[in-house]
Amino acid sequence: MGPLHGLRVLDLCTEAGVYCTKLLTDLGAQVIKVEPLDGSPERRRPPFFKGDAASSLSFLHYNRNELSVTLGLALDEGRRLFHELVKASDILVEDGLSPQLGLNYEAMRQINPSLVYASITGYGSTGPRAGWAYSDLSTQATSGIMYRIGFPEDPPNSMGAEFAYHQASGHATAGILTAVLGRDAGGEGRHVDVSIQESMSIMQYDALPTYITRGVLIKRAGHGQGSSGKRYRRIWDTKKGLVRFQLVSQTSDREWPLLLDWMAESGAGGELRDERWNDSEERTAHLLEIEAVIDPWFRGIEARTLMHQGQDRGVMIMAFNTVGDLLDDPQLVDEGFLCDIDYGGEALTDVGPPYRFSETPAEVAGSVPELGEHNREVYLGVLGLSDRELSRLEQAGVV
Amino acid sequence: MTSTLPLAGVRVVDFTWVIAGPVSTKWLAAYGAEVIKIERYAQGERVNRGAMSPDSVVSFNNINVNKSSLALDMRQPQAREVVRKLVAISDLVVDNFSPDVLPKWGFSYDELRAINPRIVSVSMPALGATGPHRNYRGLGSYFQARAALDGLIGYPHREIVDAGFAYADTTCNSAHATIAILAALRHQRVSGQGQHVELRQLESAINFLGPSLLQYTSGGGEPERMGSRSAFRSPHSVYRCAGDDEWCAITVAGDAQWHALCGAIGHPEWVNDPRFASVLGRKSNEADLDAGIQAWTESRAPVEVMETLQAAGVDAGAVQNIADMLERDPQVAHRGFYVRFAEDAVVESVPFKLSAATPTIQREPPPLGADSIRVLRDLLSMPSNEVRELIEAGAVGVAE
């Protein structure tokens, strides 16, 4: 059982908040996905399994182990039933549906004062831009991140894999748990208000200090500009794959002789054995010369071999993985991080949980709920409706 | 005021340093937890507080405000005894050292639990306390590379873009750490049971890939670097606007937004243009479509593009820089996200706002060791002569 066992969550998310409710589910909360009668749009989100638009891998990833109920929120009776669900829940999470559904914190608080209500929206729930349309891309733009990512001659780039949505969902989850702890200590429920723009903006820890102390804006530099403004190389080609390695770092003085000894094992790097270069400022002043010696040596060895050899010798160097490379990354495989998923008889692999709890381990395997699969369990078991009432609601098109 | 904050009464022994750990405990402190930052006295301001440049001091201050500073020389047994006493009256111990550091000082989880059975201990090793790479070292930027996140940034026809900073620290790894801490504290409150949580920075970072691994293992291949495009939505890009290096992102989800965009940019006829009737059609004619949109954006300022389109219900976001955020964005100003104390003293607030709780944001953290005497005397009830001896022995440091 996860650490959040016993908490009940209503999930009204379709995009930005789906990672939030996944995190809560994996931590052991009972998460009820409240879907319209034709299913949440999330069930139709790409990517798809073998191109089949009825089999969303996104839905599989974000909704495993959630419960699904259907509910027509546009109908009076549907809204009444929803209010009963709100009374019986600890947490509600939504990501911008509220205007259409008449959902908002003030209204829900009247129904359940101890409810923790989280909204994840582009710009937050107050201010001149509350209610604006948003996407992962446009919030990355307004947050200040895109301005500095990319090559100078290209348009600004964005982070991949719906990065802004993951970031905002993480912060919403932290906010929800903060509010739950406060409530459990004798307080009331709260509104957790996450602006994706703000959430993404904290990602750049260097832009704010650089600007307010020196008036400098960090611009797109493709490869090789450190936050300090010093240019040095940090991504290197190898015989196969890329590595991260930098000649300028907090530990580079300690690592420099280790690097030379390592190169010497294969007869390389003799020209770098120069007294002057034991001094980090001298090395920094002659980076290009040094890089020109290391570069061809790296290109003769595969990335993972460089990582293993270097790290074993105390040199900080890391191989890039592609997504497929994760499947045979020795540390991840040996430590059982990856998670096997049975998807209708197909063996797929997904990522494991982001943390390991000693007493309350997370459960991330499992399957996705069919639409309305848990109507009986929730409406009878949680709300105490009778079979007859449920049949009537079904016939009336409410569930 | 503190009593109304949700985490009032939570006491944290905080060994974290650099970025990922301190960010995660900043939010606890802002919402009322008593975060006691253990700083390495012997190593002074430079290592502890990034006192290498004015930038790094601002950066340190931003993520360490509202914490207490207890300076200790952990090599000395008396300093470790102070920690033992503190652990006995705390809820949480958190660190982002390599896996051998706390055990070396006598603070493995088993030892912590022997001191305080309710203690929650959260550690954030690079790759893991066990496994073939347990001793590998890295910075945030190294984990994001190995997590396959870096490989997603850039255009398909170009090499990978280096984001240029260790974003894993300020995104996945700090957020997951805070979540782990709070979830374990909630379990502690409900059950009385403490536990150890290991947040491996690589494993944590991989979680920001979303369904990419499922896609790969179902035969969908590697995710492609897309620039700012999307395989499933169109238009979905960043468009050049009037001025030097000025841009605005525009995306369309669904027919209603598409029709609204066509109207707003003076191309109502596109609604009936068969080339653009579906997402598929727009994807295959994306070059024409993007050229048409850019013809409209490039004579307008990004904020005008954004406001015009948003007024029509279309998603648009100007590419802003930090100066725009600090000085010109009315939404950020309205929400008071940047707390400005002086020209060169700005602190970010917390990226989750809670009703009926204003996060505490101070101008800067206390000086190194500023709270040492208070912690020893008031929290640990040590007599003044003992406190003085610890200071004289150099086991405890105090602010000058």
PDB file of N, CA and C in Angstrom, chain A residues 259-345:
ATOM      1  N   LEU A 259      42.403  12.147 -15.716  1.00  0.00           N
ATOM      2  CA  LEU A 259      42.116  12.100 -17.155  1.00  0.00           C
ATOM      3  C   LEU A 259      43.402  11.803 -17.946  1.00  0.00           C
ATOM      4  N   LEU A 260      44.496  12.479 -17.558  1.00  0.00           N
ATOM      5  CA  LEU A 260      45.765  12.278 -18.274  1.00  0.00           C
ATOM      6  C   LEU A 260      46.254  10.840 -18.125  1.00  0.00           C
ATOM      7  N   ASP A 261      46.144  10.304 -16.903  1.00  0.00           N
ATOM      8  CA  ASP A 261      46.579   8.914 -16.681  1.00  0.00           C
ATOM      9  C   ASP A 261      45.737   7.944 -17.503  1.00  0.00           C
ATOM     10  N   TRP A 262      44.452   8.241 -17.555  1.00  0.00           N
ATOM     11  CA  TRP A 262      43.525   7.378 -18.310  1.00  0.00           C
ATOM     12  C   TRP A 262      43.894   7.400 -19.803  1.00  0.00           C
ATOM     13  N   MET A 263      44.109   8.596 -20.333  1.00  0.00           N
ATOM     14  CA  MET A 263      44.477   8.696 -21.748  1.00  0.00           C
ATOM     15  C   MET A 263      45.823   8.008 -22.001  1.00  0.00           C
ATOM     16  N   ALA A 264      46.717   8.113 -21.024  1.00  0.00           N
ATOM     17  CA  ALA A 264      48.064   7.531 -21.199  1.00  0.00           C
ATOM     18  C   ALA A 264      47.997   6.009 -21.332  1.00  0.00           C
ATOM     19  N   GLU A 265      46.970   5.393 -20.743  1.00  0.00           N
ATOM     20  CA  GLU A 265      46.839   3.932 -20.846  1.00  0.00           C
ATOM     21  C   GLU A 265      46.787   3.493 -22.303  1.00  0.00           C
ATOM     22  N   SER A 266      46.230   4.346 -23.155  1.00  0.00           N
ATOM     23  CA  SER A 266      46.207   3.986 -24.577  1.00  0.00           C
ATOM     24  C   SER A 266      47.203   4.856 -25.366  1.00  0.00           C
ATOM     25  N   GLY A 267      48.172   5.373 -24.671  1.00  0.00           N
ATOM     26  CA  GLY A 267      49.233   6.129 -25.337  1.00  0.00           C
ATOM     27  C   GLY A 267      48.808   7.492 -25.865  1.00  0.00           C
ATOM     28  N   ALA A 268      47.685   8.007 -25.355  1.00  0.00           N
ATOM     29  CA  ALA A 268      47.190   9.294 -25.855  1.00  0.00           C
ATOM     30  C   ALA A 268      47.457  10.410 -24.837  1.00  0.00           C
ATOM     31  N   GLY A 269      47.318  11.623 -25.289  1.00  0.00           N
ATOM     32  CA  GLY A 269      47.287  12.777 -24.397  1.00  0.00           C
ATOM     33  C   GLY A 269      48.646  13.253 -23.902  1.00  0.00           C
ATOM     34  N   GLY A 270      49.747  12.708 -24.457  1.00  0.00           N
ATOM     35  CA  GLY A 270      51.078  13.112 -23.990  1.00  0.00           C
ATOM     36  C   GLY A 270      51.287  14.615 -24.095  1.00  0.00           C
ATOM     37  N   GLU A 271      50.753  15.205 -25.168  1.00  0.00           N
ATOM     38  CA  GLU A 271      50.976  16.644 -25.388  1.00  0.00           C
ATOM     39  C   GLU A 271      50.246  17.511 -24.364  1.00  0.00           C
ATOM     40  N   LEU A 272      49.370  16.892 -23.540  1.00  0.00           N
ATOM     41  CA  LEU A 272      48.661  17.674 -22.521  1.00  0.00           C
ATOM     42  C   LEU A 272      49.433  17.718 -21.200  1.00  0.00           C
ATOM     43  N   ARG A 273      50.502  16.932 -21.123  1.00  0.00           N
ATOM     44  CA  ARG A 273      51.281  16.921 -19.876  1.00  0.00           C
ATOM     45  C   ARG A 273      52.195  18.138 -19.851  1.00  0.00           C
ATOM     46  N   ASP A 274      51.604  19.215 -19.418  1.00  0.00           N
ATOM     47  CA  ASP A 274      52.309  20.480 -19.403  1.00  0.00           C
ATOM     48  C   ASP A 274      52.047  21.079 -18.027  1.00  0.00           C
ATOM     49  N   GLU A 275      53.111  21.370 -17.306  1.00  0.00           N
ATOM     50  CA  GLU A 275      53.005  21.912 -15.942  1.00  0.00           C
ATOM     51  C   GLU A 275      51.957  23.026 -15.825  1.00  0.00           C
ATOM     52  N   ARG A 276      51.996  23.911 -16.833  1.00  0.00           N
ATOM     53  CA  ARG A 276      51.106  25.080 -16.784  1.00  0.00           C
ATOM     54  C   ARG A 276      49.652  24.660 -16.613  1.00  0.00           C
ATOM     55  N   TRP A 277      49.317  23.544 -17.263  1.00  0.00           N
ATOM     56  CA  TRP A 277      47.918  23.185 -17.338  1.00  0.00           C
ATOM     57  C   TRP A 277      47.405  22.484 -16.088  1.00  0.00           C
ATOM     58  N   ASN A 278      48.242  22.332 -15.097  1.00  0.00           N
ATOM     59  CA  ASN A 278      47.713  21.864 -13.813  1.00  0.00           C
ATOM     60  C   ASN A 278      46.862  22.954 -13.172  1.00  0.00           C
ATOM     61  N   ASP A 279      47.005  24.134 -13.664  1.00  0.00           N
ATOM     62  CA  ASP A 279      46.268  25.271 -13.125  1.00  0.00           C
ATOM     63  C   ASP A 279      44.978  25.474 -13.920  1.00  0.00           C
ATOM     64  N   SER A 280      43.854  25.525 -13.220  1.00  0.00           N
ATOM     65  CA  SER A 280      42.575  25.505 -13.945  1.00  0.00           C
ATOM     66  C   SER A 280      42.379  26.778 -14.766  1.00  0.00           C
ATOM     67  N   GLU A 281      42.917  27.888 -14.307  1.00  0.00           N
ATOM     68  CA  GLU A 281      42.749  29.108 -15.099  1.00  0.00           C
ATOM     69  C   GLU A 281      43.528  29.033 -16.401  1.00  0.00           C
ATOM     70  N   GLU A 282      44.695  28.420 -16.343  1.00  0.00           N
ATOM     71  CA  GLU A 282      45.482  28.205 -17.571  1.00  0.00           C
ATOM     72  C   GLU A 282      44.729  27.291 -18.535  1.00  0.00           C
ATOM     73  N   ARG A 283      44.152  26.241 -17.963  1.00  0.00           N
ATOM     74  CA  ARG A 283      43.397  25.319 -18.834  1.00  0.00           C
ATOM     75  C   ARG A 283      42.223  26.045 -19.477  1.00  0.00           C
ATOM     76  N   THR A 284      41.536  26.845 -18.669  1.00  0.00           N
ATOM     77  CA  THR A 284      40.378  27.552 -19.204  1.00  0.00           C
ATOM     78  C   THR A 284      40.800  28.511 -20.318  1.00  0.00           C
ATOM     79  N   ALA A 285      41.979  29.076 -20.161  1.00  0.00           N
ATOM     80  CA  ALA A 285      42.461  30.025 -21.182  1.00  0.00           C
ATOM     81  C   ALA A 285      42.850  29.305 -22.477  1.00  0.00           C
ATOM     82  N   HIS A 286      43.125  28.012 -22.391  1.00  0.00           N
ATOM     83  CA  HIS A 286      43.575  27.266 -23.586  1.00  0.00           C
ATOM     84  C   HIS A 286      42.643  26.107 -23.898  1.00  0.00           C
ATOM     85  N   LEU A 287      41.358  26.308 -23.637  1.00  0.00           N
ATOM     86  CA  LEU A 287      40.396  25.213 -23.787  1.00  0.00           C
ATOM     87  C   LEU A 287      40.403  24.607 -25.182  1.00  0.00           C
ATOM     88  N   LEU A 288      40.465  25.468 -26.184  1.00  0.00           N
ATOM     89  CA  LEU A 288      40.357  24.952 -27.553  1.00  0.00           C
ATOM     90  C   LEU A 288      41.496  23.994 -27.880  1.00  0.00           C
ATOM     91  N   GLU A 289      42.710  24.349 -27.449  1.00  0.00           N
ATOM     92  CA  GLU A 289      43.867  23.473 -27.680  1.00  0.00           C
ATOM     93  C   GLU A 289      43.673  22.119 -27.009  1.00  0.00           C
ATOM     94  N   ILE A 290      43.176  22.161 -25.778  1.00  0.00           N
ATOM     95  CA  ILE A 290      43.011  20.913 -25.023  1.00  0.00           C
ATOM     96  C   ILE A 290      41.894  20.074 -25.633  1.00  0.00           C
ATOM     97  N   GLU A 291      40.799  20.755 -25.964  1.00  0.00           N
ATOM     98  CA  GLU A 291      39.664  20.032 -26.557  1.00  0.00           C
ATOM     99  C   GLU A 291      40.079  19.347 -27.858  1.00  0.00           C
ATOM    100  N   ALA A 292      40.980  19.993 -28.600  1.00  0.00           N
ATOM    101  CA  ALA A 292      41.403  19.437 -29.893  1.00  0.00           C
ATOM    102  C   ALA A 292      42.180  18.130 -29.720  1.00  0.00           C
ATOM    103  N   VAL A 293      42.745  17.913 -28.555  1.00  0.00           N
ATOM    104  CA  VAL A 293      43.459  16.649 -28.295  1.00  0.00           C
ATOM    105  C   VAL A 293      42.479  15.582 -27.802  1.00  0.00           C
ATOM    106  N   ILE A 294      41.551  15.989 -26.966  1.00  0.00           N
ATOM    107  CA  ILE A 294      40.627  15.023 -26.374  1.00  0.00           C
ATOM    108  C   ILE A 294      39.607  14.538 -27.409  1.00  0.00           C
ATOM    109  N   ASP A 295      39.184  15.438 -28.262  1.00  0.00           N
ATOM    110  CA  ASP A 295      38.122  15.124 -29.218  1.00  0.00           C
ATOM    111  C   ASP A 295      38.393  13.870 -30.063  1.00  0.00           C
ATOM    112  N   PRO A 296      39.548  13.779 -30.739  1.00  0.00           N
ATOM    113  CA  PRO A 296      39.780  12.569 -31.556  1.00  0.00           C
ATOM    114  C   PRO A 296      39.906  11.305 -30.703  1.00  0.00           C
ATOM    115  N   TRP A 297      40.404  11.470 -29.494  1.00  0.00           N
ATOM    116  CA  TRP A 297      40.525  10.289 -28.619  1.00  0.00           C
ATOM    117  C   TRP A 297      39.129   9.774 -28.246  1.00  0.00           C
ATOM    118  N   PHE A 298      38.226  10.666 -27.877  1.00  0.00           N
ATOM    119  CA  PHE A 298      36.846  10.279 -27.590  1.00  0.00           C
ATOM    120  C   PHE A 298      36.205   9.611 -28.808  1.00  0.00           C
ATOM    121  N   ARG A 299      36.524  10.114 -29.981  1.00  0.00           N
ATOM    122  CA  ARG A 299      35.877   9.583 -31.194  1.00  0.00           C
ATOM    123  C   ARG A 299      36.319   8.159 -31.526  1.00  0.00           C
ATOM    124  N   GLY A 300      37.340   7.692 -30.813  1.00  0.00           N
ATOM    125  CA  GLY A 300      37.795   6.325 -31.066  1.00  0.00           C
ATOM    126  C   GLY A 300      37.188   5.296 -30.113  1.00  0.00           C
ATOM    127  N   ILE A 301      36.367   5.745 -29.188  1.00  0.00           N
ATOM    128  CA  ILE A 301      35.837   4.844 -28.144  1.00  0.00           C
ATOM    129  C   ILE A 301      34.320   5.054 -28.052  1.00  0.00           C
ATOM    130  N   GLU A 302      33.579   3.977 -27.783  1.00  0.00           N
ATOM    131  CA  GLU A 302      32.118   4.125 -27.691  1.00  0.00           C
ATOM    132  C   GLU A 302      31.708   4.820 -26.390  1.00  0.00           C
ATOM    133  N   ALA A 303      30.556   5.486 -26.443  1.00  0.00           N
ATOM    134  CA  ALA A 303      30.130   6.338 -25.324  1.00  0.00           C
ATOM    135  C   ALA A 303      30.053   5.580 -23.994  1.00  0.00           C
ATOM    136  N   ARG A 304      29.411   4.415 -24.020  1.00  0.00           N
ATOM    137  CA  ARG A 304      29.267   3.701 -22.739  1.00  0.00           C
ATOM    138  C   ARG A 304      30.604   3.218 -22.207  1.00  0.00           C
ATOM    139  N   THR A 305      31.491   2.822 -23.116  1.00  0.00           N
ATOM    140  CA  THR A 305      32.822   2.394 -22.669  1.00  0.00           C
ATOM    141  C   THR A 305      33.559   3.571 -22.034  1.00  0.00           C
ATOM    142  N   LEU A 306      33.443   4.734 -22.664  1.00  0.00           N
ATOM    143  CA  LEU A 306      34.066   5.930 -22.081  1.00  0.00           C
ATOM    144  C   LEU A 306      33.509   6.208 -20.692  1.00  0.00           C
ATOM    145  N   MET A 307      32.200   6.074 -20.560  1.00  0.00           N
ATOM    146  CA  MET A 307      31.576   6.332 -19.252  1.00  0.00           C
ATOM    147  C   MET A 307      32.102   5.346 -18.217  1.00  0.00           C
ATOM    148  N   HIS A 308      32.105   4.059 -18.561  1.00  0.00           N
ATOM    149  CA  HIS A 308      32.540   3.057 -17.578  1.00  0.00           C
ATOM    150  C   HIS A 308      33.999   3.263 -17.202  1.00  0.00           C
ATOM    151  N   GLN A 309      34.845   3.437 -18.211  1.00  0.00           N
ATOM    152  CA  GLN A 309      36.273   3.598 -17.922  1.00  0.00           C
ATOM    153  C   GLN A 309      36.535   4.881 -17.139  1.00  0.00           C
ATOM    154  N   GLY A 310      35.907   5.950 -17.569  1.00  0.00           N
ATOM    155  CA  GLY A 310      36.141   7.240 -16.912  1.00  0.00           C
ATOM    156  C   GLY A 310      35.654   7.246 -15.479  1.00  0.00           C
ATOM    157  N   GLN A 311      34.419   6.810 -15.273  1.00  0.00           N
ATOM    158  CA  GLN A 311      33.859   6.827 -13.918  1.00  0.00           C
ATOM    159  C   GLN A 311      34.654   5.899 -12.998  1.00  0.00           C
ATOM    160  N   ASP A 312      35.104   4.752 -13.527  1.00  0.00           N
ATOM    161  CA  ASP A 312      35.910   3.855 -12.686  1.00  0.00           C
ATOM    162  C   ASP A 312      37.211   4.522 -12.264  1.00  0.00           C
ATOM    163  N   ARG A 313      37.659   5.503 -13.034  1.00  0.00           N
ATOM    164  CA  ARG A 313      38.912   6.197 -12.727  1.00  0.00           C
ATOM    165  C   ARG A 313      38.671   7.557 -12.067  1.00  0.00           C
ATOM    166  N   GLY A 314      37.426   7.837 -11.716  1.00  0.00           N
ATOM    167  CA  GLY A 314      37.139   9.085 -11.000  1.00  0.00           C
ATOM    168  C   GLY A 314      36.890  10.287 -11.895  1.00  0.00           C
ATOM    169  N   VAL A 315      36.723  10.059 -13.187  1.00  0.00           N
ATOM    170  CA  VAL A 315      36.450  11.168 -14.108  1.00  0.00           C
ATOM    171  C   VAL A 315      34.947  11.227 -14.370  1.00  0.00           C
ATOM    172  N   MET A 316      34.367  12.391 -14.169  1.00  0.00           N
ATOM    173  CA  MET A 316      32.920  12.536 -14.312  1.00  0.00           C
ATOM    174  C   MET A 316      32.566  12.628 -15.794  1.00  0.00           C
ATOM    175  N   ILE A 317      31.932  11.589 -16.290  1.00  0.00           N
ATOM    176  CA  ILE A 317      31.565  11.530 -17.708  1.00  0.00           C
ATOM    177  C   ILE A 317      30.336  10.640 -17.812  1.00  0.00           C
ATOM    178  N   MET A 318      29.385  11.033 -18.647  1.00  0.00           N
ATOM    179  CA  MET A 318      28.113  10.293 -18.695  1.00  0.00           C
ATOM    180  C   MET A 318      27.696  10.098 -20.147  1.00  0.00           C
ATOM    181  N   ALA A 319      27.296   8.868 -20.466  1.00  0.00           N
ATOM    182  CA  ALA A 319      26.817   8.566 -21.819  1.00  0.00           C
ATOM    183  C   ALA A 319      25.375   9.024 -21.967  1.00  0.00           C
ATOM    184  N   PHE A 320      25.068   9.605 -23.114  1.00  0.00           N
ATOM    185  CA  PHE A 320      23.668   9.899 -23.452  1.00  0.00           C
ATOM    186  C   PHE A 320      22.954   8.582 -23.720  1.00  0.00           C
ATOM    187  N   ASN A 321      21.710   8.505 -23.332  1.00  0.00           N
ATOM    188  CA  ASN A 321      20.840   7.430 -23.780  1.00  0.00           C
ATOM    189  C   ASN A 321      19.837   7.986 -24.775  1.00  0.00           C
ATOM    190  N   THR A 322      19.469   7.152 -25.762  1.00  0.00           N
ATOM    191  CA  THR A 322      18.227   7.404 -26.479  1.00  0.00           C
ATOM    192  C   THR A 322      17.147   6.685 -25.674  1.00  0.00           C
ATOM    193  N   VAL A 323      15.896   6.867 -26.042  1.00  0.00           N
ATOM    194  CA  VAL A 323      14.827   6.179 -25.311  1.00  0.00           C
ATOM    195  C   VAL A 323      15.058   4.660 -25.361  1.00  0.00           C
ATOM    196  N   GLY A 324      15.396   4.141 -26.539  1.00  0.00           N
ATOM    197  CA  GLY A 324      15.633   2.704 -26.673  1.00  0.00           C
ATOM    198  C   GLY A 324      16.816   2.223 -25.839  1.00  0.00           C
ATOM    199  N   ASP A 325      17.831   3.076 -25.691  1.00  0.00           N
ATOM    200  CA  ASP A 325      19.008   2.695 -24.894  1.00  0.00           C
ATOM    201  C   ASP A 325      18.665   2.419 -23.438  1.00  0.00           C
ATOM    202  N   LEU A 326      17.577   3.016 -22.946  1.00  0.00           N
ATOM    203  CA  LEU A 326      17.220   2.815 -21.540  1.00  0.00           C
ATOM    204  C   LEU A 326      16.992   1.334 -21.247  1.00  0.00           C
ATOM    205  N   LEU A 327      16.550   0.596 -22.281  1.00  0.00           N
ATOM    206  CA  LEU A 327      16.183  -0.807 -22.079  1.00  0.00           C
ATOM    207  C   LEU A 327      17.372  -1.683 -21.727  1.00  0.00           C
ATOM    208  N   ASP A 328      18.587  -1.273 -22.141  1.00  0.00           N
ATOM    209  CA  ASP A 328      19.740  -2.090 -21.736  1.00  0.00           C
ATOM    210  C   ASP A 328      20.789  -1.267 -20.979  1.00  0.00           C
ATOM    211  N   ASP A 329      20.347  -0.216 -20.343  1.00  0.00           N
ATOM    212  CA  ASP A 329      21.236   0.538 -19.452  1.00  0.00           C
ATOM    213  C   ASP A 329      21.522  -0.345 -18.234  1.00  0.00           C
ATOM    214  N   PRO A 330      22.798  -0.687 -18.008  1.00  0.00           N
ATOM    215  CA  PRO A 330      23.102  -1.699 -16.983  1.00  0.00           C
ATOM    216  C   PRO A 330      22.574  -1.353 -15.586  1.00  0.00           C
ATOM    217  N   GLN A 331      22.658  -0.095 -15.201  1.00  0.00           N
ATOM    218  CA  GLN A 331      22.189   0.276 -13.860  1.00  0.00           C
ATOM    219  C   GLN A 331      20.672   0.096 -13.760  1.00  0.00           C
ATOM    220  N   LEU A 332      19.951   0.523 -14.787  1.00  0.00           N
ATOM    221  CA  LEU A 332      18.486   0.437 -14.736  1.00  0.00           C
ATOM    222  C   LEU A 332      18.029  -1.016 -14.782  1.00  0.00           C
ATOM    223  N   VAL A 333      18.699  -1.819 -15.602  1.00  0.00           N
ATOM    224  CA  VAL A 333      18.311  -3.227 -15.727  1.00  0.00           C
ATOM    225  C   VAL A 333      18.612  -3.967 -14.427  1.00  0.00           C
ATOM    226  N   ASP A 334      19.829  -3.808 -13.923  1.00  0.00           N
ATOM    227  CA  ASP A 334      20.213  -4.539 -12.706  1.00  0.00           C
ATOM    228  C   ASP A 334      19.357  -4.164 -11.518  1.00  0.00           C
ATOM    229  N   GLU A 335      18.909  -2.923 -11.483  1.00  0.00           N
ATOM    230  CA  GLU A 335      18.189  -2.450 -10.305  1.00  0.00           C
ATOM    231  C   GLU A 335      16.677  -2.547 -10.480  1.00  0.00           C
ATOM    232  N   GLY A 336      16.248  -3.189 -11.556  1.00  0.00           N
ATOM    233  CA  GLY A 336      14.822  -3.467 -11.724  1.00  0.00           C
ATOM    234  C   GLY A 336      13.956  -2.224 -11.831  1.00  0.00           C
ATOM    235  N   PHE A 337      14.492  -1.184 -12.475  1.00  0.00           N
ATOM    236  CA  PHE A 337      13.720   0.063 -12.548  1.00  0.00           C
ATOM    237  C   PHE A 337      12.560  -0.021 -13.536  1.00  0.00           C
ATOM    238  N   LEU A 338      12.817  -0.682 -14.668  1.00  0.00           N
ATOM    239  CA  LEU A 338      11.799  -0.657 -15.721  1.00  0.00           C
ATOM    240  C   LEU A 338      10.615  -1.532 -15.332  1.00  0.00           C
ATOM    241  N   CYS A 339       9.487  -1.248 -15.936  1.00  0.00           N
ATOM    242  CA  CYS A 339       8.240  -1.858 -15.495  1.00  0.00           C
ATOM    243  C   CYS A 339       7.584  -2.568 -16.682  1.00  0.00           C
ATOM    244  N   ASP A 340       7.308  -3.856 -16.529  1.00  0.00           N
ATOM    245  CA  ASP A 340       6.673  -4.622 -17.614  1.00  0.00           C
ATOM    246  C   ASP A 340       5.173  -4.404 -17.588  1.00  0.00           C
ATOM    247  N   ILE A 341       4.626  -4.158 -18.761  1.00  0.00           N
ATOM    248  CA  ILE A 341       3.190  -3.913 -18.877  1.00  0.00           C
ATOM    249  C   ILE A 341       2.602  -4.931 -19.852  1.00  0.00           C
ATOM    250  N   ASP A 342       1.541  -5.570 -19.440  1.00  0.00           N
ATOM    251  CA  ASP A 342       0.814  -6.458 -20.350  1.00  0.00           C
ATOM    252  C   ASP A 342      -0.335  -5.643 -20.944  1.00  0.00           C
ATOM    253  N   TYR A 343      -0.238  -5.359 -22.236  1.00  0.00           N
ATOM    254  CA  TYR A 343      -1.267  -4.535 -22.864  1.00  0.00           C
ATOM    255  C   TYR A 343      -2.020  -5.400 -23.862  1.00  0.00           C
ATOM    256  N   GLY A 344      -3.118  -5.967 -23.401  1.00  0.00           N
ATOM    257  CA  GLY A 344      -3.909  -6.857 -24.252  1.00  0.00           C
ATOM    258  C   GLY A 344      -3.073  -7.958 -24.884  1.00  0.00           C
ATOM    259  N   GLY A 345      -2.174  -8.560 -24.092  1.00  0.00           N
ATOM    260  CA  GLY A 345      -1.353  -9.649 -24.612  1.00  0.00           C
ATOM    261  C   GLY A 345      -0.025  -9.201 -25.194  1.00  0.00           C
TER     262      GLY A 345
END
